[in-house]
Each structure stands twice: as structure tokens, then as C-alpha cells.
Amino acid sequence: MRPIRPGDRGPAVAEIRTVLAGLDLLPADGPGHDDYDTATERAVRAFQQSRGLSVDGRVGAETWRALDAARWRFGARALYHAVPEPLTGEDVRSLQERLLEMGYDVGRADAIYGIRTSRAVAQFQREMGLKPDGSCGPHTVNALRRLGRKVVGGRPQWLRESDAIRQAGPTLVGRTVVIDPGHGGTDPGVVVPDGTLRWTEADLVHDLASRLEGRLAAAGVRVQLTRGPSPATCLPDADRAQLANSLGADVFISLHVDGHANPEADGVATYHYGTDNGVTSATGERLAGLVQREIVARTGLRDCRTHAKAWELLRLTRMPAVRVEVGYLTSPDDLGRLVDPRFRDRVVEAIVAAVQRMYLPIERDVPTGSIDVSELRAIVAAGTVVD
């Protein structure tokens, strides 16, 4: 869909304003208010910020779906596992976050009432003496509201994710990593002319992805890219996440470069799944920190830190997932680095080192920048593993 932006008018804008008013971000409208004015843009930006989305003041496909989900408040309807089209909405996410806080395993708080959420509800119902049917009706809602937290901060989920990494062992051999070069097809991403050349985000990140594929494969990793160099269309983020899930990936890495109207904007940032309520993917957060530190140490790019986001790409994946914004094409300094193949190799080495460090026990972690990626290839060739 074409993003709805300031200056637009029509029924879609009126619907957006209605949802925002229901969230107390806009005053309730009378008839005839269907213009995307400054107040609407401010409200959309506030909504995007609160939901961990990109804050651009425009209603694209992902923001539209988030607004549609936000119509549902927890307790306003009965929730159950529906097949083949599961129930989705803000009420589902609220339920999942509440269960995570209490120690129940719903996986990712993805706002989808799937089988894992249904099982967690049934477990809660059994412990509360309710009928364990996995549906969240009035009795279950009341029980959830009455009961205090078991554990604050989602620590049981952190323990589950950390234990899964520990049990997997330290070697990369045999793991499956999905690499996602952003954009592609009809969406080139950020585009910067350079004399007779034209640098595009889609082309540069696909080159990065191909180099990363080679380095990881040499270390014994099974690698899958979400797209080729010249796809006919741009795959939606939700479909990229579904591809990673269907492959049973151990790690998901999405590669992007950024752009800004101010050419002084530069540096690298890494994103992991997280919400404004403090629910986060613990292993995704750790991987993001490792990727960020390794890239900064090996390339000298400005450290723009790690950030929690609830983008569909991160929310819908079931494995540790990060999105890396490797510099700004609109920065003359970053552009000069990004177009250098040797610099892209250093970025790739940093990401490989970060993935390896994620699987090392924390007590045996190594200093940032100290892993020689070529040694990982030698270890695989010798038939041994990192230990």
C-alpha cells in the first residue's frame, strides 16, 4: 500500500483518526474530519514510538497493521486458538506479555494467538483451578487481573533462551543462519548518486550478505539468503520472518544501510526485538550487543548503540534476530567506506565473530575484536570445534 502521509484526505485517514482517538492520542472527531493534519501526524508518531516502530509520521503497511491490532483492548473479547487464521491484536500481545512476566512460556510476544500461547494459557488455567481449554474468556481474564506477578522482568524467558544457547554448544558447525539483505526488487532502499554511478542500499547489502554467506559457510554453517541479487519484487518483512521460521533457523541477521537528510548523520546501529513494556528477546539483545561492539571495534564506524524495536521482522521471528544498519549512504565518510570491498569484508568478519561469541559460554567469552575469523575456517578444516 502507498503510505498515508500528511496532506492526505479520505476514509482511510478518518479510520486512522478514529483508532488514535480510541487510544487517547487524538480528541474524538465529529463528522467530516478526514484530513491528515499536523495533529494527526504527531499522534501517529507517538503511536509508532510507543509500539517500537519506525517513527516517520506516515502510515505504511506495518503501521496500518499495528493500528488495526490496537483496536482490541485486553478483556474486550474472548481469545482462542483459531485455525487456519489465528486471532491477532493488541489484546493478544497484552496477554502474552502478562504471561511472560508470570513465568509462562509463550515464546515471542508477537500478538498472534498461536498454539504456544494457547498451551501457556491452559497451564495457567490448570494452576488456577480453571478449565484448561487454552481459551482466554472472562474467568481467565479475571484470574489474570487478580494474580500478582510470579517473577518481574521476564527472567524465566531469559533463562529458557540462555539455556537453549548453552545446550546447543559452542560450535557453529551445522547451525542454520538466515541472512536477509534488505529491500530489493521494486524497492532499492536508500539511493545516492555518485557521478556516473548510482549506489543503492539493496545492491550494497546484497553484496554484504553474499560475503557473509561465504564466511559462515566456510565455518560449517548452513546459510540461506532471503533474496537474490535482482528479485522481481520486494519480499514483505513478515514473509522474510516466515521463511526463517520455516527453515528452523538458529539465527536471523537482516542487513541494511541508513540514510538521512542531514549528511552529518553517520554510524552503525543494531536492533533487536523489544517493547516499551520491557519484554525483550534476551538472546536477540545479546547478539545485537555483540554485533554492534564487533563492528565498531573492527571498522571505526560511529557507535549509534543497540535499540529495541517491535518491527515485524524482529517480532515474528522465533530465533535470535537482529537488524544491522551498517552506516549511512548519505554520509560522505560512511559512503566512502561502504563502497570499499575491504571495508565490507571487515563488517562481515565482525558479524561472524559476534555469532561465534553468542554460542560461547559467557564465562568463556573473549575480548571484542580478538576472534580471527580465518581460524574458524581452519578449525572446520581440521575437523574440530571451538571449545
mmCIF file of C-alpha atoms in Angstrom:
data_model
loop_
_atom_site.group_PDB
_atom_site.id
_atom_site.type_symbol
_atom_site.label_atom_id
_atom_site.label_comp_id
_atom_site.label_asym_id
_atom_site.label_seq_id
_atom_site.Cartn_x
_atom_site.Cartn_y
_atom_site.Cartn_z
ATOM 1 C CA MET A 1 0.000 0.000 0.000
ATOM 2 C CA ARG A 2 1.111 3.588 -0.596
ATOM 3 C CA PRO A 3 1.933 5.211 2.742
ATOM 4 C CA ILE A 4 -0.702 7.640 4.009
ATOM 5 C CA ARG A 5 1.037 10.869 4.874
ATOM 6 C CA PRO A 6 0.396 14.492 5.943
ATOM 7 C CA GLY A 7 -1.831 16.308 3.464
ATOM 8 C CA ASP A 8 -3.849 13.202 2.524
ATOM 9 C CA ARG A 9 -7.618 13.061 2.951
ATOM 10 C CA GLY A 10 -10.300 10.393 2.754
ATOM 11 C CA PRO A 11 -11.973 7.471 4.569
ATOM 12 C CA ALA A 12 -8.655 5.794 5.424
ATOM 13 C CA VAL A 13 -7.487 8.940 7.238
ATOM 14 C CA ALA A 14 -10.806 9.116 9.098
ATOM 15 C CA GLU A 15 -10.317 5.497 10.204
ATOM 16 C CA ILE A 16 -6.783 6.237 11.397
ATOM 17 C CA ARG A 17 -8.034 9.202 13.401
ATOM 18 C CA THR A 18 -10.767 7.051 14.980
ATOM 19 C CA VAL A 19 -8.244 4.481 16.209
ATOM 20 C CA LEU A 20 -5.907 7.189 17.521
ATOM 21 C CA ALA A 21 -8.808 8.818 19.362
ATOM 22 C CA GLY A 22 -9.636 5.461 20.951
ATOM 23 C CA LEU A 23 -6.054 5.357 22.235
ATOM 24 C CA ASP A 24 -6.401 8.895 23.662
ATOM 25 C CA LEU A 25 -3.798 10.210 21.227
ATOM 26 C CA LEU A 26 -6.310 12.490 19.466
ATOM 27 C CA PRO A 27 -9.572 14.110 20.571
ATOM 28 C CA ALA A 28 -12.677 12.348 19.313
ATOM 29 C CA ASP A 29 -13.791 13.666 15.891
ATOM 30 C CA GLY A 30 -17.112 14.888 14.764
ATOM 31 C CA PRO A 31 -18.342 14.083 11.235
ATOM 32 C CA GLY A 32 -16.267 15.159 8.267
ATOM 33 C CA HIS A 33 -12.805 15.003 9.837
ATOM 34 C CA ASP A 34 -10.798 13.064 7.267
ATOM 35 C CA ASP A 35 -7.680 15.198 6.778
ATOM 36 C CA TYR A 36 -4.185 14.124 7.775
ATOM 37 C CA ASP A 37 -3.244 17.308 9.596
ATOM 38 C CA THR A 38 -0.353 18.196 11.904
ATOM 39 C CA ALA A 39 -2.147 16.858 14.984
ATOM 40 C CA THR A 40 -2.699 13.520 13.231
ATOM 41 C CA GLU A 41 0.961 13.310 12.270
ATOM 42 C CA ARG A 42 2.020 13.976 15.875
ATOM 43 C CA ALA A 43 -0.392 11.303 17.100
ATOM 44 C CA VAL A 44 0.887 8.775 14.538
ATOM 45 C CA ARG A 45 4.470 9.499 15.583
ATOM 46 C CA ALA A 46 3.534 8.999 19.249
ATOM 47 C CA PHE A 47 1.820 5.720 18.371
ATOM 48 C CA GLN A 48 4.823 4.492 16.362
ATOM 49 C CA GLN A 49 7.166 5.377 19.207
ATOM 50 C CA SER A 50 5.042 3.510 21.751
ATOM 51 C CA ARG A 51 4.874 0.394 19.549
ATOM 52 C CA GLY A 52 8.566 0.222 18.689
ATOM 53 C CA LEU A 53 8.010 1.057 15.011
ATOM 54 C CA SER A 54 9.936 3.401 12.745
ATOM 55 C CA VAL A 55 8.880 6.922 13.725
ATOM 56 C CA ASP A 56 8.266 8.700 10.429
ATOM 57 C CA GLY A 57 4.727 10.079 10.870
ATOM 58 C CA ARG A 58 3.435 8.104 7.881
ATOM 59 C CA VAL A 59 1.056 5.145 7.913
ATOM 60 C CA GLY A 60 2.614 2.421 5.807
ATOM 61 C CA ALA A 61 1.630 -1.247 5.801
ATOM 62 C CA GLU A 62 3.281 -2.119 9.128
ATOM 63 C CA THR A 63 1.894 0.909 10.976
ATOM 64 C CA TRP A 64 -1.540 0.237 9.483
ATOM 65 C CA ARG A 65 -1.494 -3.337 10.806
ATOM 66 C CA ALA A 66 -0.378 -2.097 14.216
ATOM 67 C CA LEU A 67 -3.221 0.429 14.288
ATOM 68 C CA ASP A 68 -5.694 -2.268 13.313
ATOM 69 C CA ALA A 69 -4.383 -4.513 16.109
ATOM 70 C CA ALA A 70 -4.619 -1.639 18.599
ATOM 71 C CA ARG A 71 -8.429 -1.584 18.316
ATOM 72 C CA TRP A 72 -8.569 -4.520 20.719
ATOM 73 C CA ARG A 73 -8.118 -3.897 24.442
ATOM 74 C CA PHE A 74 -7.431 -6.839 26.734
ATOM 75 C CA GLY A 75 -10.683 -8.311 28.023
ATOM 76 C CA ALA A 76 -12.856 -6.852 25.255
ATOM 77 C CA ARG A 77 -13.270 -10.219 23.508
ATOM 78 C CA ALA A 78 -12.679 -13.903 24.125
ATOM 79 C CA LEU A 79 -9.340 -15.157 22.799
ATOM 80 C CA TYR A 80 -8.717 -18.663 21.497
ATOM 81 C CA HIS A 81 -6.521 -20.600 19.073
ATOM 82 C CA ALA A 82 -8.254 -20.261 15.697
ATOM 83 C CA VAL A 83 -7.228 -22.316 12.638
ATOM 84 C CA PRO A 84 -6.184 -21.511 9.962
ATOM 85 C CA GLU A 85 -6.356 -17.748 10.649
ATOM 86 C CA PRO A 86 -5.218 -17.067 14.243
ATOM 87 C CA LEU A 87 -6.544 -14.128 16.232
ATOM 88 C CA THR A 88 -4.200 -11.138 16.339
ATOM 89 C CA GLY A 89 -4.342 -7.859 18.185
ATOM 90 C CA GLU A 90 -3.042 -5.671 20.960
ATOM 91 C CA ASP A 91 -5.092 -7.695 23.460
ATOM 92 C CA VAL A 92 -3.197 -10.845 22.453
ATOM 93 C CA ARG A 93 0.125 -9.081 22.954
ATOM 94 C CA SER A 94 -1.001 -7.807 26.370
ATOM 95 C CA LEU A 95 -1.948 -11.363 27.351
ATOM 96 C CA GLN A 96 1.382 -12.756 26.137
ATOM 97 C CA GLU A 97 3.388 -10.110 27.981
ATOM 98 C CA ARG A 98 1.402 -10.736 31.167
ATOM 99 C CA LEU A 99 2.052 -14.477 30.924
ATOM 100 C CA LEU A 100 5.755 -13.907 30.239
ATOM 101 C CA GLU A 101 6.005 -11.713 33.319
ATOM 102 C CA MET A 102 4.477 -14.547 35.349
ATOM 103 C CA GLY A 103 6.894 -17.143 34.028
ATOM 104 C CA TYR A 104 4.802 -18.926 31.382
ATOM 105 C CA ASP A 105 6.394 -19.818 28.051
ATOM 106 C CA VAL A 106 4.560 -18.166 25.151
ATOM 107 C CA GLY A 107 7.724 -17.674 23.102
ATOM 108 C CA ARG A 108 7.847 -14.240 21.461
ATOM 109 C CA ALA A 109 5.138 -11.707 22.367
ATOM 110 C CA ASP A 110 4.143 -11.496 18.716
ATOM 111 C CA ALA A 111 0.436 -10.563 19.172
ATOM 112 C CA ILE A 112 -0.605 -13.831 17.470
ATOM 113 C CA TYR A 113 -2.750 -16.297 19.453
ATOM 114 C CA GLY A 114 -0.978 -19.453 18.283
ATOM 115 C CA ILE A 115 -0.628 -22.909 19.766
ATOM 116 C CA ARG A 116 2.200 -21.903 22.121
ATOM 117 C CA THR A 117 0.093 -19.134 23.641
ATOM 118 C CA SER A 118 -2.866 -21.484 23.946
ATOM 119 C CA ARG A 119 -0.742 -24.031 25.823
ATOM 120 C CA ALA A 120 0.593 -21.354 28.180
ATOM 121 C CA VAL A 121 -2.977 -20.208 28.924
ATOM 122 C CA ALA A 122 -4.013 -23.822 29.574
ATOM 123 C CA GLN A 123 -1.109 -24.245 32.011
ATOM 124 C CA PHE A 124 -2.137 -21.076 33.849
ATOM 125 C CA GLN A 125 -5.743 -22.270 33.950
ATOM 126 C CA ARG A 126 -4.737 -25.643 35.449
ATOM 127 C CA GLU A 127 -2.737 -23.925 38.189
ATOM 128 C CA MET A 128 -5.676 -21.639 38.958
ATOM 129 C CA GLY A 129 -8.243 -24.461 39.055
ATOM 130 C CA LEU A 130 -9.965 -23.307 35.879
ATOM 131 C CA LYS A 131 -10.969 -25.458 32.915
ATOM 132 C CA PRO A 132 -7.711 -25.812 30.927
ATOM 133 C CA ASP A 133 -9.150 -25.237 27.456
ATOM 134 C CA GLY A 134 -6.464 -22.767 26.316
ATOM 135 C CA SER A 135 -9.031 -20.038 25.636
ATOM 136 C CA CYS A 136 -8.952 -16.709 27.409
ATOM 137 C CA GLY A 137 -12.502 -15.800 28.405
ATOM 138 C CA PRO A 138 -13.924 -13.710 31.289
ATOM 139 C CA HIS A 139 -12.924 -16.141 34.073
ATOM 140 C CA THR A 140 -9.334 -16.356 32.854
ATOM 141 C CA VAL A 141 -9.132 -12.586 32.367
ATOM 142 C CA ASN A 142 -10.362 -12.016 35.944
ATOM 143 C CA ALA A 143 -7.866 -14.539 37.310
ATOM 144 C CA LEU A 144 -5.019 -12.817 35.467
ATOM 145 C CA ARG A 145 -6.044 -9.428 36.799
ATOM 146 C CA ARG A 146 -6.285 -10.700 40.388
ATOM 147 C CA LEU A 147 -2.982 -12.549 40.441
ATOM 148 C CA GLY A 148 0.287 -10.782 41.144
ATOM 149 C CA ARG A 149 3.442 -11.419 39.196
ATOM 150 C CA LYS A 150 5.481 -14.547 39.877
ATOM 151 C CA VAL A 151 8.725 -13.051 38.584
ATOM 152 C CA VAL A 152 9.344 -9.498 37.432
ATOM 153 C CA GLY A 153 11.025 -8.656 34.130
ATOM 154 C CA GLY A 154 10.503 -11.821 32.122
ATOM 155 C CA ARG A 155 13.504 -13.569 33.737
ATOM 156 C CA PRO A 156 12.069 -17.099 33.161
ATOM 157 C CA GLN A 157 12.082 -16.413 29.411
ATOM 158 C CA TRP A 158 15.668 -15.172 29.673
ATOM 159 C CA LEU A 159 16.628 -18.411 31.448
ATOM 160 C CA ARG A 160 14.891 -20.531 28.801
ATOM 161 C CA GLU A 161 16.610 -18.743 25.913
ATOM 162 C CA SER A 162 20.020 -18.779 27.629
ATOM 163 C CA ASP A 163 19.710 -22.473 28.439
ATOM 164 C CA ALA A 164 18.832 -23.268 24.824
ATOM 165 C CA ILE A 165 22.003 -21.494 23.667
ATOM 166 C CA ARG A 166 24.090 -23.265 26.325
ATOM 167 C CA GLN A 167 22.790 -26.702 25.382
ATOM 168 C CA ALA A 168 23.486 -26.040 21.698
ATOM 169 C CA GLY A 169 27.223 -25.996 22.421
ATOM 170 C CA PRO A 170 29.950 -23.593 21.245
ATOM 171 C CA THR A 171 30.483 -24.749 17.663
ATOM 172 C CA LEU A 172 28.982 -23.099 14.591
ATOM 173 C CA VAL A 173 29.149 -26.306 12.551
ATOM 174 C CA GLY A 174 25.710 -27.457 11.444
ATOM 175 C CA ARG A 175 23.825 -24.347 12.524
ATOM 176 C CA THR A 176 21.383 -22.618 10.185
ATOM 177 C CA VAL A 177 21.688 -18.862 9.698
ATOM 178 C CA VAL A 178 19.269 -16.870 7.555
ATOM 179 C CA ILE A 179 20.755 -13.676 6.116
ATOM 180 C CA ASP A 180 18.306 -11.040 4.971
ATOM 181 C CA PRO A 181 19.590 -8.408 2.516
ATOM 182 C CA GLY A 182 17.046 -5.615 2.980
ATOM 183 C CA HIS A 183 14.844 -4.172 0.225
ATOM 184 C CA GLY A 184 15.350 -5.451 -3.361
ATOM 185 C CA GLY A 185 13.172 -5.683 -6.443
ATOM 186 C CA THR A 186 10.993 -2.618 -6.828
ATOM 187 C CA ASP A 187 12.386 -1.158 -3.562
ATOM 188 C CA PRO A 188 16.054 -0.106 -3.868
ATOM 189 C CA GLY A 189 16.108 1.433 -0.380
ATOM 190 C CA VAL A 190 18.405 4.431 0.044
ATOM 191 C CA VAL A 191 19.777 5.679 -3.295
ATOM 192 C CA VAL A 192 22.761 8.026 -3.644
ATOM 193 C CA PRO A 193 24.136 9.256 -6.997
ATOM 194 C CA ASP A 194 27.931 9.399 -7.267
ATOM 195 C CA GLY A 195 28.968 10.982 -10.548
ATOM 196 C CA THR A 196 28.077 8.486 -13.264
ATOM 197 C CA LEU A 197 27.440 5.805 -10.612
ATOM 198 C CA ARG A 198 24.355 5.168 -8.530
ATOM 199 C CA TRP A 199 24.812 3.465 -5.169
ATOM 200 C CA THR A 200 21.752 1.693 -3.790
ATOM 201 C CA GLU A 201 21.140 0.152 -0.401
ATOM 202 C CA ALA A 202 19.692 -3.010 -1.975
ATOM 203 C CA ASP A 203 22.837 -3.698 -4.015
ATOM 204 C CA LEU A 204 25.310 -2.974 -1.225
ATOM 205 C CA VAL A 205 23.554 -5.099 1.388
ATOM 206 C CA HIS A 206 23.215 -7.994 -1.048
ATOM 207 C CA ASP A 207 26.981 -7.841 -1.584
ATOM 208 C CA LEU A 208 27.451 -7.831 2.201
ATOM 209 C CA ALA A 209 25.069 -10.773 2.529
ATOM 210 C CA SER A 210 26.906 -12.770 -0.149
ATOM 211 C CA ARG A 211 30.251 -12.175 1.560
ATOM 212 C CA LEU A 212 28.737 -13.146 4.915
ATOM 213 C CA GLU A 213 27.255 -16.274 3.354
ATOM 214 C CA GLY A 214 30.704 -17.339 2.164
ATOM 215 C CA ARG A 215 32.411 -16.721 5.521
ATOM 216 C CA LEU A 216 29.738 -18.551 7.523
ATOM 217 C CA ALA A 217 29.620 -21.481 5.076
ATOM 218 C CA ALA A 218 33.393 -21.844 5.411
ATOM 219 C CA ALA A 219 32.875 -22.159 9.179
ATOM 220 C CA GLY A 220 30.442 -25.035 8.664
ATOM 221 C CA VAL A 221 27.195 -23.052 8.849
ATOM 222 C CA ARG A 222 24.159 -23.773 6.647
ATOM 223 C CA VAL A 223 23.239 -20.393 5.165
ATOM 224 C CA GLN A 224 20.082 -19.210 3.403
ATOM 225 C CA LEU A 225 19.549 -15.753 1.888
ATOM 226 C CA THR A 226 16.036 -14.326 1.756
ATOM 227 C CA ARG A 227 16.539 -12.969 -1.762
ATOM 228 C CA GLY A 228 18.840 -12.987 -4.767
ATOM 229 C CA PRO A 229 20.619 -10.005 -6.342
ATOM 230 C CA SER A 230 17.753 -8.958 -8.641
ATOM 231 C CA PRO A 231 14.354 -10.177 -7.404
ATOM 232 C CA ALA A 232 11.279 -9.149 -9.376
ATOM 233 C CA THR A 233 9.500 -7.885 -6.257
ATOM 234 C CA CYS A 234 10.362 -6.847 -2.722
ATOM 235 C CA LEU A 235 9.519 -9.559 -0.184
ATOM 236 C CA PRO A 236 7.499 -8.174 2.774
ATOM 237 C CA ASP A 237 9.199 -8.335 6.169
ATOM 238 C CA ALA A 238 6.555 -10.720 7.518
ATOM 239 C CA ASP A 239 7.347 -13.168 4.691
ATOM 240 C CA ARG A 240 11.083 -12.910 5.403
ATOM 241 C CA ALA A 241 10.414 -13.792 9.033
ATOM 242 C CA GLN A 242 8.181 -16.692 7.998
ATOM 243 C CA LEU A 243 10.928 -18.032 5.722
ATOM 244 C CA ALA A 244 13.384 -18.050 8.626
ATOM 245 C CA ASN A 245 10.828 -19.804 10.844
ATOM 246 C CA SER A 246 10.059 -22.432 8.203
ATOM 247 C CA LEU A 247 13.775 -23.237 7.864
ATOM 248 C CA GLY A 248 14.142 -23.658 11.626
ATOM 249 C CA ALA A 249 16.934 -21.075 11.610
ATOM 250 C CA ASP A 250 19.171 -20.701 14.652
ATOM 251 C CA VAL A 251 19.991 -17.052 13.883
ATOM 252 C CA PHE A 252 18.446 -14.354 11.670
ATOM 253 C CA ILE A 253 20.522 -11.369 10.506
ATOM 254 C CA SER A 254 18.968 -8.549 8.469
ATOM 255 C CA LEU A 255 21.374 -6.174 6.728
ATOM 256 C CA HIS A 256 20.578 -2.547 5.870
ATOM 257 C CA VAL A 257 22.295 0.787 5.403
ATOM 258 C CA ASP A 258 20.679 4.004 6.514
ATOM 259 C CA GLY A 259 20.049 7.428 5.029
ATOM 260 C CA HIS A 260 19.187 10.894 6.355
ATOM 261 C CA ALA A 261 18.596 14.386 5.042
ATOM 262 C CA ASN A 262 21.485 15.597 7.225
ATOM 263 C CA PRO A 263 24.803 14.406 5.704
ATOM 264 C CA GLU A 264 26.391 14.633 9.174
ATOM 265 C CA ALA A 265 24.352 11.593 10.291
ATOM 266 C CA ASP A 266 26.650 8.564 10.308
ATOM 267 C CA GLY A 267 27.476 5.379 12.180
ATOM 268 C CA VAL A 268 26.225 1.845 12.821
ATOM 269 C CA ALA A 269 23.216 0.761 14.906
ATOM 270 C CA THR A 270 21.868 -2.713 15.681
ATOM 271 C CA TYR A 271 18.279 -3.567 16.598
ATOM 272 C CA HIS A 272 16.700 -6.489 18.453
ATOM 273 C CA TYR A 273 13.139 -7.346 19.455
ATOM 274 C CA GLY A 274 11.750 -5.463 22.454
ATOM 275 C CA THR A 275 8.722 -3.455 23.562
ATOM 276 C CA ASP A 276 8.052 -0.385 25.664
ATOM 277 C CA ASN A 277 6.857 -2.714 28.447
ATOM 278 C CA GLY A 278 10.317 -4.170 28.899
ATOM 279 C CA VAL A 279 9.603 -7.505 27.200
ATOM 280 C CA THR A 280 12.606 -8.410 25.080
ATOM 281 C CA SER A 281 14.354 -11.270 23.332
ATOM 282 C CA ALA A 282 17.269 -11.863 25.706
ATOM 283 C CA THR A 283 19.384 -13.755 23.188
ATOM 284 C CA GLY A 284 18.498 -11.268 20.451
ATOM 285 C CA GLU A 285 19.590 -8.430 22.727
ATOM 286 C CA ARG A 286 22.880 -10.182 23.491
ATOM 287 C CA LEU A 287 23.549 -10.890 19.810
ATOM 288 C CA ALA A 288 22.785 -7.258 18.935
ATOM 289 C CA GLY A 289 25.285 -6.069 21.547
ATOM 290 C CA LEU A 290 27.973 -8.419 20.253
ATOM 291 C CA VAL A 291 27.378 -7.422 16.608
ATOM 292 C CA GLN A 292 27.440 -3.738 17.493
ATOM 293 C CA ARG A 293 30.648 -3.918 19.519
ATOM 294 C CA GLU A 294 32.470 -6.079 16.974
ATOM 295 C CA ILE A 295 31.587 -3.800 14.041
ATOM 296 C CA VAL A 296 32.585 -0.644 15.918
ATOM 297 C CA ALA A 297 35.886 -2.196 17.033
ATOM 298 C CA ARG A 298 36.813 -3.554 13.595
ATOM 299 C CA THR A 299 35.637 -0.698 11.368
ATOM 300 C CA GLY A 300 35.786 2.512 13.399
ATOM 301 C CA LEU A 301 32.187 3.441 12.499
ATOM 302 C CA ARG A 302 30.470 5.735 14.983
ATOM 303 C CA ASP A 303 28.703 3.738 17.708
ATOM 304 C CA CYS A 304 24.968 4.508 17.467
ATOM 305 C CA ARG A 305 24.272 1.717 20.008
ATOM 306 C CA THR A 306 21.678 -1.035 20.130
ATOM 307 C CA HIS A 307 17.935 -0.444 20.319
ATOM 308 C CA ALA A 308 14.791 -2.483 20.988
ATOM 309 C CA LYS A 309 12.151 -2.427 18.252
ATOM 310 C CA ALA A 310 8.920 -4.320 17.589
ATOM 311 C CA TRP A 311 9.252 -4.373 13.802
ATOM 312 C CA GLU A 312 7.554 -7.389 12.225
ATOM 313 C CA LEU A 313 10.942 -8.627 11.052
ATOM 314 C CA LEU A 314 12.061 -8.953 14.691
ATOM 315 C CA ARG A 315 8.689 -9.678 16.335
ATOM 316 C CA LEU A 316 7.643 -12.573 14.106
ATOM 317 C CA THR A 317 10.958 -14.452 14.000
ATOM 318 C CA ARG A 318 11.278 -17.267 16.546
ATOM 319 C CA MET A 319 15.069 -17.243 16.839
ATOM 320 C CA PRO A 320 17.652 -14.632 17.932
ATOM 321 C CA ALA A 321 17.204 -11.926 15.302
ATOM 322 C CA VAL A 322 18.938 -8.618 14.662
ATOM 323 C CA ARG A 323 18.755 -5.876 12.083
ATOM 324 C CA VAL A 324 22.038 -4.063 11.419
ATOM 325 C CA GLU A 325 22.154 -0.587 9.885
ATOM 326 C CA VAL A 326 25.758 -0.530 8.626
ATOM 327 C CA GLY A 327 26.454 3.164 8.160
ATOM 328 C CA TYR A 328 24.690 5.934 6.227
ATOM 329 C CA LEU A 329 24.861 6.097 2.445
ATOM 330 C CA THR A 330 24.057 9.799 2.741
ATOM 331 C CA SER A 331 27.200 10.416 4.833
ATOM 332 C CA PRO A 332 30.241 11.146 2.632
ATOM 333 C CA ASP A 333 32.514 9.424 5.170
ATOM 334 C CA ASP A 334 30.364 6.301 5.511
ATOM 335 C CA LEU A 335 29.756 6.134 1.754
ATOM 336 C CA GLY A 336 33.485 6.166 1.098
ATOM 337 C CA ARG A 337 33.868 3.202 3.426
ATOM 338 C CA LEU A 338 30.847 1.221 2.245
ATOM 339 C CA VAL A 339 31.905 1.230 -1.401
ATOM 340 C CA ASP A 340 35.293 -0.257 -0.420
ATOM 341 C CA PRO A 341 35.181 -4.097 -0.672
ATOM 342 C CA ARG A 342 37.873 -4.388 2.022
ATOM 343 C CA PHE A 343 35.680 -2.446 4.448
ATOM 344 C CA ARG A 344 32.714 -4.719 3.701
ATOM 345 C CA ASP A 345 34.952 -7.693 4.462
ATOM 346 C CA ARG A 346 35.710 -6.218 7.901
ATOM 347 C CA VAL A 347 31.993 -5.798 8.565
ATOM 348 C CA VAL A 348 31.421 -9.421 7.611
ATOM 349 C CA GLU A 349 34.252 -10.634 9.859
ATOM 350 C CA ALA A 350 32.726 -8.663 12.731
ATOM 351 C CA ILE A 351 29.325 -10.311 12.278
ATOM 352 C CA VAL A 352 30.832 -13.816 12.052
ATOM 353 C CA ALA A 353 32.832 -13.176 15.229
ATOM 354 C CA ALA A 354 29.680 -11.941 17.004
ATOM 355 C CA VAL A 355 27.695 -15.041 16.036
ATOM 356 C CA GLN A 356 30.512 -17.268 17.308
ATOM 357 C CA ARG A 357 30.709 -15.344 20.594
ATOM 358 C CA MET A 358 26.965 -15.739 21.155
ATOM 359 C CA TYR A 359 27.473 -19.505 21.370
ATOM 360 C CA LEU A 360 30.446 -19.302 23.720
ATOM 361 C CA PRO A 361 29.555 -19.633 27.429
ATOM 362 C CA ILE A 362 29.562 -16.167 28.987
ATOM 363 C CA GLU A 363 32.289 -17.164 31.436
ATOM 364 C CA ARG A 364 34.491 -18.144 28.453
ATOM 365 C CA ASP A 365 33.758 -15.165 26.243
ATOM 366 C CA VAL A 366 36.697 -13.437 24.571
ATOM 367 C CA PRO A 367 37.548 -9.736 24.177
ATOM 368 C CA THR A 368 35.866 -7.791 21.402
ATOM 369 C CA GLY A 369 37.875 -7.827 18.191
ATOM 370 C CA SER A 370 40.055 -10.782 19.235
ATOM 371 C CA ILE A 371 38.497 -13.621 17.200
ATOM 372 C CA ASP A 372 40.344 -14.332 13.959
ATOM 373 C CA VAL A 373 37.646 -15.478 11.552
ATOM 374 C CA SER A 374 40.236 -17.301 9.438
ATOM 375 C CA GLU A 375 40.923 -19.540 12.460
ATOM 376 C CA LEU A 376 37.298 -20.674 12.416
ATOM 377 C CA ARG A 377 37.813 -21.929 8.862
ATOM 378 C CA ALA A 378 40.979 -23.744 9.945
ATOM 379 C CA ILE A 379 39.148 -25.364 12.836
ATOM 380 C CA VAL A 380 36.450 -26.664 10.494
ATOM 381 C CA ALA A 381 39.055 -27.927 8.016
ATOM 382 C CA ALA A 382 40.799 -29.792 10.850
ATOM 383 C CA GLY A 383 37.505 -31.423 11.814
ATOM 384 C CA THR A 384 37.455 -29.908 15.302
ATOM 385 C CA VAL A 385 35.197 -27.396 17.046
ATOM 386 C CA VAL A 386 35.655 -24.295 19.131
ATOM 387 C CA ASP A 387 35.786 -25.397 22.767
#
